[in-house]
C-alpha cells in the first residue's frame, strides 16, 4: 500500500495539535490542506483515523494506534535524514524548542539573536508554556527546564545563568502603609500575590539565610497563573495590592525604576539555573547539535535583565 509521507506527517501534526486550525498555526500550511491530506490518508487506508465535529477533533482507536507506532518511526527517519545535513557546509533546518515563560523572557533574548545571525539557514520555533510536557510527543526537538522538572533518561546541558535567585517585592506605597517585614513569617499578616502552575499546584514561599530554610504558606490576596498572567500580578503589586514573588531578573527593571521595593532581600533563596534537555536515545538533529555547541561555547554568567 503506497501512502504519501506528507499525508502521514499531516496526520501526526493534526493529532498532536487536536485540530486542523491549531495544526496549521503550529506547523505551517493551511487547515484545508491538512484536512485534505488526512482525508486522503484515510481513503488509502480504508479506515477513519479522526473523529471530527464542528468544535473538536479526536483520535479514533485506529488513529491512536497508528499515532503511537508512527510518530517514533517518523522521528527516527527525520533524524536519519538529518545526518546528511551534518555534511553540509552550513547547518540548515528547523529547531523546535519547548520552553517556560521565564526562559523565553530571561534566558533566550541574550542567545537567540546571536545564534540566528551565525546560522541564518536554521529556523527556530518556540512553544512557550509552563506545563510539564513530553517534548517528543509535543513535536519538539528539545526543551528548557529546571533540574527538579527534568524527565528521566534525558541529556541536560546548562543554558543561561548558572545561579538565579527568587525575589520578593512590593510597592513603596504598600510598605509605607504597613510594618515592613523583618522575617519571612511576618508575611502572614500581609497581602500576597501568589503563583499557580498550570497543573494547579500553588507552591509555598521559600526563604533561606545562613543555612536556615523557612517555608511559609502565605495568605493569597490574589493568585495568577505562572507565566501567562505574571505581568498582571506585577502591575497589581506596583499599584499597591501586595507582595509578589518572582525571579530576581524579572523584577530588576522595576527595582531600578523605583516602582517596586525589595522585601526581605537577605532571605532571597538561590537555585541552579536552567538546562536545555533532549532525549539521548535518538540521533541528534543537526540544528539541535549546532545549538548545543553554540551554547556550550558561550561564556557563563548572569543574563542581563530585559
Short mmCIF file of C-alpha atoms in Angstrom, two decimals:
data_model
loop_
_atom_site.label_atom_id
_atom_site.label_comp_id
_atom_site.label_asym_id
_atom_site.label_seq_id
_atom_site.Cartn_x
_atom_site.Cartn_y
_atom_site.Cartn_z
CA UNK A 1 0.00 0.00 0.00
CA UNK A 2 1.51 3.31 -1.12
CA UNK A 3 0.85 6.33 1.11
CA UNK A 4 2.40 9.76 0.91
CA UNK A 5 4.90 10.68 3.63
CA UNK A 6 3.45 14.18 3.66
CA UNK A 7 -0.01 12.81 4.44
CA UNK A 8 1.38 10.79 7.35
CA UNK A 9 3.15 13.85 8.74
CA UNK A 10 -0.04 15.90 8.34
CA UNK A 11 -1.93 13.29 10.37
CA UNK A 12 0.67 13.43 13.16
CA UNK A 13 0.58 17.24 13.34
CA UNK A 14 -3.23 17.33 13.47
CA UNK A 15 -3.41 14.53 16.05
CA UNK A 16 -0.87 16.26 18.30
CA UNK A 17 -2.45 19.69 17.95
CA UNK A 18 -6.02 18.50 18.49
CA UNK A 19 -7.40 20.21 15.41
CA UNK A 20 -6.74 21.39 11.89
CA UNK A 21 -6.56 25.11 12.67
CA UNK A 22 -4.24 24.57 15.62
CA UNK A 23 -2.07 22.30 13.47
CA UNK A 24 -1.90 24.93 10.75
CA UNK A 25 -0.79 27.55 13.29
CA UNK A 26 1.92 25.34 14.77
CA UNK A 27 3.18 23.58 11.66
CA UNK A 28 2.52 25.97 8.82
CA UNK A 29 0.32 25.33 5.81
CA UNK A 30 -3.44 25.68 5.76
CA UNK A 31 -6.19 23.94 7.70
CA UNK A 32 -7.89 22.93 4.46
CA UNK A 33 -4.65 21.46 3.10
CA UNK A 34 -4.15 19.41 6.25
CA UNK A 35 -7.76 18.24 6.13
CA UNK A 36 -7.33 17.10 2.53
CA UNK A 37 -4.13 15.22 3.44
CA UNK A 38 -5.75 13.37 6.34
CA UNK A 39 -8.84 12.55 4.27
CA UNK A 40 -6.60 11.22 1.51
CA UNK A 41 -4.73 9.05 4.03
CA UNK A 42 -8.00 7.66 5.45
CA UNK A 43 -9.18 6.82 1.94
CA UNK A 44 -5.96 4.96 1.15
CA UNK A 45 -6.05 3.05 4.43
CA UNK A 46 -9.78 2.41 4.23
CA UNK A 47 -10.44 3.42 7.86
CA UNK A 48 -11.33 6.56 9.79
CA UNK A 49 -8.45 7.95 11.87
CA UNK A 50 -10.04 11.09 13.30
CA UNK A 51 -13.48 11.87 14.70
CA UNK A 52 -14.48 15.35 13.53
CA UNK A 53 -17.13 17.67 14.93
CA UNK A 54 -17.64 21.39 14.45
CA UNK A 55 -15.85 22.01 17.76
CA UNK A 56 -13.21 19.33 18.12
CA UNK A 57 -11.07 16.67 16.50
CA UNK A 58 -10.20 13.45 18.35
CA UNK A 59 -8.43 10.22 17.52
CA UNK A 60 -10.34 7.05 16.79
CA UNK A 61 -8.97 3.82 18.26
CA UNK A 62 -7.31 3.09 14.93
CA UNK A 63 -5.89 6.61 14.80
CA UNK A 64 -4.48 6.30 18.30
CA UNK A 65 -2.78 3.03 17.41
CA UNK A 66 -1.32 4.48 14.22
CA UNK A 67 -0.03 7.58 16.03
CA UNK A 68 1.68 5.54 18.74
CA UNK A 69 3.56 3.45 16.20
CA UNK A 70 4.07 6.09 13.53
CA UNK A 71 5.39 9.08 15.49
CA UNK A 72 8.60 7.41 16.74
CA UNK A 73 9.25 5.99 13.26
CA UNK A 74 8.84 9.39 11.59
CA UNK A 75 11.11 10.99 14.19
CA UNK A 76 13.81 8.40 13.62
CA UNK A 77 13.53 8.77 9.86
CA UNK A 78 13.85 12.56 10.08
CA UNK A 79 16.86 12.16 12.38
CA UNK A 80 18.47 9.70 9.95
CA UNK A 81 17.95 12.06 7.04
CA UNK A 82 19.35 14.87 9.16
CA UNK A 83 22.67 13.01 9.37
CA UNK A 84 23.13 14.09 5.76
CA UNK A 85 22.53 17.66 6.88
CA UNK A 86 25.59 17.33 9.10
CA UNK A 87 27.76 17.12 5.99
CA UNK A 88 26.54 20.47 4.69
CA UNK A 89 28.90 23.40 4.87
CA UNK A 90 26.31 25.32 6.89
CA UNK A 91 23.70 23.52 9.03
CA UNK A 92 20.10 24.07 7.99
CA UNK A 93 16.65 23.02 9.06
CA UNK A 94 14.12 23.66 11.82
CA UNK A 95 14.79 23.52 15.57
CA UNK A 96 11.66 23.46 17.74
CA UNK A 97 12.05 24.06 21.47
CA UNK A 98 9.56 23.81 24.34
CA UNK A 99 10.44 26.45 26.96
CA UNK A 100 8.90 28.02 30.07
CA UNK A 101 7.90 31.68 30.07
CA UNK A 102 10.80 32.55 32.40
CA UNK A 103 13.34 31.16 29.92
CA UNK A 104 11.69 32.93 26.99
CA UNK A 105 11.91 36.20 28.88
CA UNK A 106 15.16 35.95 30.84
CA UNK A 107 17.45 33.44 29.11
CA UNK A 108 16.80 33.28 25.38
CA UNK A 109 16.89 37.01 24.45
CA UNK A 110 20.66 37.07 25.03
CA UNK A 111 21.22 33.87 22.99
CA UNK A 112 18.77 33.69 20.10
CA UNK A 113 19.74 36.83 18.11
CA UNK A 114 23.42 35.82 18.02
CA UNK A 115 22.52 32.26 17.05
CA UNK A 116 20.25 33.37 14.20
CA UNK A 117 22.95 35.71 12.95
CA UNK A 118 25.54 32.91 12.99
CA UNK A 119 23.25 30.27 11.41
CA UNK A 120 20.75 32.02 9.11
CA UNK A 121 19.70 28.74 7.47
CA UNK A 122 18.33 27.36 10.76
CA UNK A 123 14.79 28.34 11.67
CA UNK A 124 13.94 28.43 15.38
CA UNK A 125 10.43 27.69 16.63
CA UNK A 126 9.36 28.05 20.26
CA UNK A 127 6.45 26.57 22.17
CA UNK A 128 6.23 28.69 25.31
CA UNK A 129 4.36 27.08 28.21
CA UNK A 130 4.95 26.23 31.85
CA UNK A 131 3.15 22.88 31.92
CA UNK A 132 5.42 19.83 32.02
CA UNK A 133 5.11 18.03 28.69
CA UNK A 134 6.73 15.18 26.79
CA UNK A 135 8.87 17.10 24.31
CA UNK A 136 8.78 14.32 21.72
CA UNK A 137 5.02 13.85 21.96
CA UNK A 138 4.61 17.62 21.54
CA UNK A 139 6.69 17.56 18.37
CA UNK A 140 9.68 19.43 19.84
CA UNK A 141 13.35 18.56 19.47
CA UNK A 142 14.37 19.74 22.94
CA UNK A 143 13.18 21.77 25.90
CA UNK A 144 14.36 24.06 28.67
CA UNK A 145 13.53 23.27 32.27
CA UNK A 146 14.99 23.47 35.76
CA UNK A 147 16.62 20.37 37.24
CA UNK A 148 13.74 19.41 39.52
CA UNK A 149 11.42 19.16 36.50
CA UNK A 150 13.69 17.28 34.09
CA UNK A 151 12.47 13.99 32.71
CA UNK A 152 14.48 10.83 33.29
CA UNK A 153 16.76 9.46 30.57
CA UNK A 154 17.36 12.94 29.22
CA UNK A 155 20.67 14.64 28.42
CA UNK A 156 20.87 18.05 30.12
CA UNK A 157 23.13 20.91 29.03
CA UNK A 158 23.42 24.10 31.15
CA UNK A 159 21.98 27.17 29.45
CA UNK A 160 21.85 30.73 30.74
CA UNK A 161 22.91 31.89 34.22
CA UNK A 162 24.04 29.07 36.49
CA UNK A 163 22.75 30.73 39.65
CA UNK A 164 19.47 32.58 39.96
CA UNK A 165 17.54 33.99 42.90
CA UNK A 166 13.87 34.20 43.76
CA UNK A 167 12.94 37.73 44.84
CA UNK A 168 10.12 39.27 46.84
CA UNK A 169 8.86 42.80 46.31
CA UNK A 170 6.11 45.32 46.92
CA UNK A 171 5.44 48.96 46.14
CA UNK A 172 6.78 51.64 48.47
CA UNK A 173 3.25 52.90 48.98
CA UNK A 174 2.08 49.47 50.13
CA UNK A 175 5.01 49.02 52.51
CA UNK A 176 4.62 52.53 53.93
CA UNK A 177 1.05 51.67 54.91
CA UNK A 178 2.19 48.57 56.82
CA UNK A 179 5.03 47.38 59.03
CA UNK A 180 7.86 46.25 56.77
CA UNK A 181 8.50 42.52 57.29
CA UNK A 182 11.73 41.66 59.09
CA UNK A 183 11.27 37.88 58.99
CA UNK A 184 9.53 35.64 56.43
CA UNK A 185 6.79 34.74 58.92
CA UNK A 186 5.87 38.43 59.15
CA UNK A 187 4.31 37.98 55.69
CA UNK A 188 1.45 36.06 57.31
CA UNK A 189 -0.10 39.46 58.12
CA UNK A 190 0.44 40.86 54.61
CA UNK A 191 -1.46 40.68 51.35
CA UNK A 192 0.41 38.40 48.94
CA UNK A 193 0.19 37.78 45.21
CA UNK A 194 0.85 34.09 44.61
CA UNK A 195 1.59 31.95 41.55
CA UNK A 196 -0.23 28.81 40.49
CA UNK A 197 1.24 26.33 37.99
CA UNK A 198 -0.84 25.05 35.08
CA UNK A 199 -1.05 21.73 36.96
CA UNK A 200 -2.97 23.51 39.74
CA UNK A 201 -0.15 23.39 42.29
CA UNK A 202 0.47 26.61 44.22
CA UNK A 203 3.96 26.45 45.79
CA UNK A 204 4.65 27.87 49.23
CA UNK A 205 7.10 30.74 49.54
CA UNK A 206 10.63 29.69 50.46
CA UNK A 207 13.33 31.75 52.17
CA UNK A 208 16.90 30.94 53.14
CA UNK A 209 19.59 32.72 55.17
CA UNK A 210 22.75 31.41 56.79
CA UNK A 211 21.66 27.83 56.27
CA UNK A 212 18.20 28.39 57.75
CA UNK A 213 15.31 27.43 55.47
CA UNK A 214 11.88 28.91 56.13
CA UNK A 215 8.79 27.83 54.17
CA UNK A 216 5.66 29.94 54.56
CA UNK A 217 2.14 29.29 53.27
CA UNK A 218 1.32 32.98 52.96
CA UNK A 219 -2.27 34.23 52.58
CA UNK A 220 -3.20 34.91 48.97
CA UNK A 221 -4.95 38.17 48.20
CA UNK A 222 -4.55 37.33 44.52
CA UNK A 223 -3.48 34.26 42.52
CA UNK A 224 -2.00 34.39 39.00
CA UNK A 225 -1.01 31.52 36.74
CA UNK A 226 2.74 31.14 36.37
CA UNK A 227 3.78 32.58 33.04
CA UNK A 228 0.68 33.87 31.31
CA UNK A 229 -0.67 36.31 33.90
CA UNK A 230 2.52 37.22 35.78
CA UNK A 231 2.58 40.71 34.25
CA UNK A 232 -0.87 41.31 35.71
CA UNK A 233 0.46 40.34 39.14
CA UNK A 234 3.39 42.74 38.77
CA UNK A 235 1.08 45.57 37.73
CA UNK A 236 -1.13 44.97 40.76
CA UNK A 237 1.87 44.85 43.08
CA UNK A 238 3.09 48.18 41.66
CA UNK A 239 -0.40 49.58 42.29
CA UNK A 240 -0.15 48.58 45.96
CA UNK A 241 -2.10 45.32 46.03
CA UNK A 242 0.53 43.32 47.90
CA UNK A 243 3.83 41.45 47.96
CA UNK A 244 4.84 39.49 44.86
CA UNK A 245 7.38 36.68 44.40
CA UNK A 246 9.24 36.21 41.12
CA UNK A 247 12.66 35.71 39.54
CA UNK A 248 15.06 38.47 40.58
CA UNK A 249 15.97 39.19 36.94
CA UNK A 250 12.31 39.61 36.10
CA UNK A 251 11.78 42.19 38.85
CA UNK A 252 15.11 44.01 38.48
CA UNK A 253 13.83 46.62 35.97
CA UNK A 254 11.07 47.57 38.40
CA UNK A 255 13.59 47.93 41.23
CA UNK A 256 15.76 50.17 39.06
CA UNK A 257 12.75 52.29 38.07
CA UNK A 258 11.66 52.65 41.69
CA UNK A 259 8.29 51.04 41.01
CA UNK A 260 8.92 48.14 43.40
CA UNK A 261 10.99 47.79 46.56
CA UNK A 262 12.84 44.61 47.57
CA UNK A 263 11.33 42.76 50.53
CA UNK A 264 13.44 40.54 52.83
CA UNK A 265 16.35 40.69 50.36
CA UNK A 266 18.79 38.94 52.69
CA UNK A 267 16.39 35.96 52.71
CA UNK A 268 16.13 35.51 48.94
CA UNK A 269 16.89 31.86 48.05
CA UNK A 270 19.34 30.97 45.27
CA UNK A 271 18.89 27.99 42.97
CA UNK A 272 20.68 26.43 39.96
CA UNK A 273 19.97 27.84 36.52
CA UNK A 274 18.05 26.08 33.73
CA UNK A 275 19.08 23.29 31.38
CA UNK A 276 18.49 22.52 27.74
CA UNK A 277 17.38 18.88 27.69
CA UNK A 278 16.81 16.35 24.93
CA UNK A 279 16.42 12.56 24.59
CA UNK A 280 19.67 10.63 24.42
CA UNK A 281 18.11 7.55 22.84
CA UNK A 282 17.87 9.04 19.33
CA UNK A 283 20.10 10.73 16.78
CA UNK A 284 20.55 14.43 17.49
CA UNK A 285 19.33 16.55 14.54
CA UNK A 286 21.94 18.87 13.06
CA UNK A 287 20.11 22.12 14.06
CA UNK A 288 19.92 20.92 17.68
CA UNK A 289 23.55 19.78 17.69
CA UNK A 290 24.55 23.19 16.33
CA UNK A 291 22.52 24.96 19.03
CA UNK A 292 24.06 22.78 21.76
CA UNK A 293 27.58 23.53 20.53
CA UNK A 294 26.69 27.23 20.36
CA UNK A 295 25.51 27.50 23.98
CA UNK A 296 28.43 25.39 25.22
CA UNK A 297 30.85 27.83 23.59
CA UNK A 298 29.26 30.87 25.25
CA UNK A 299 30.81 32.25 28.42
CA UNK A 300 28.80 31.65 31.59
CA UNK A 301 27.45 34.32 33.82
CA UNK A 302 24.33 36.22 34.68
CA UNK A 303 21.91 37.08 31.91
CA UNK A 304 21.14 40.82 31.74
CA UNK A 305 17.66 41.92 32.79
CA UNK A 306 15.23 42.55 29.91
#
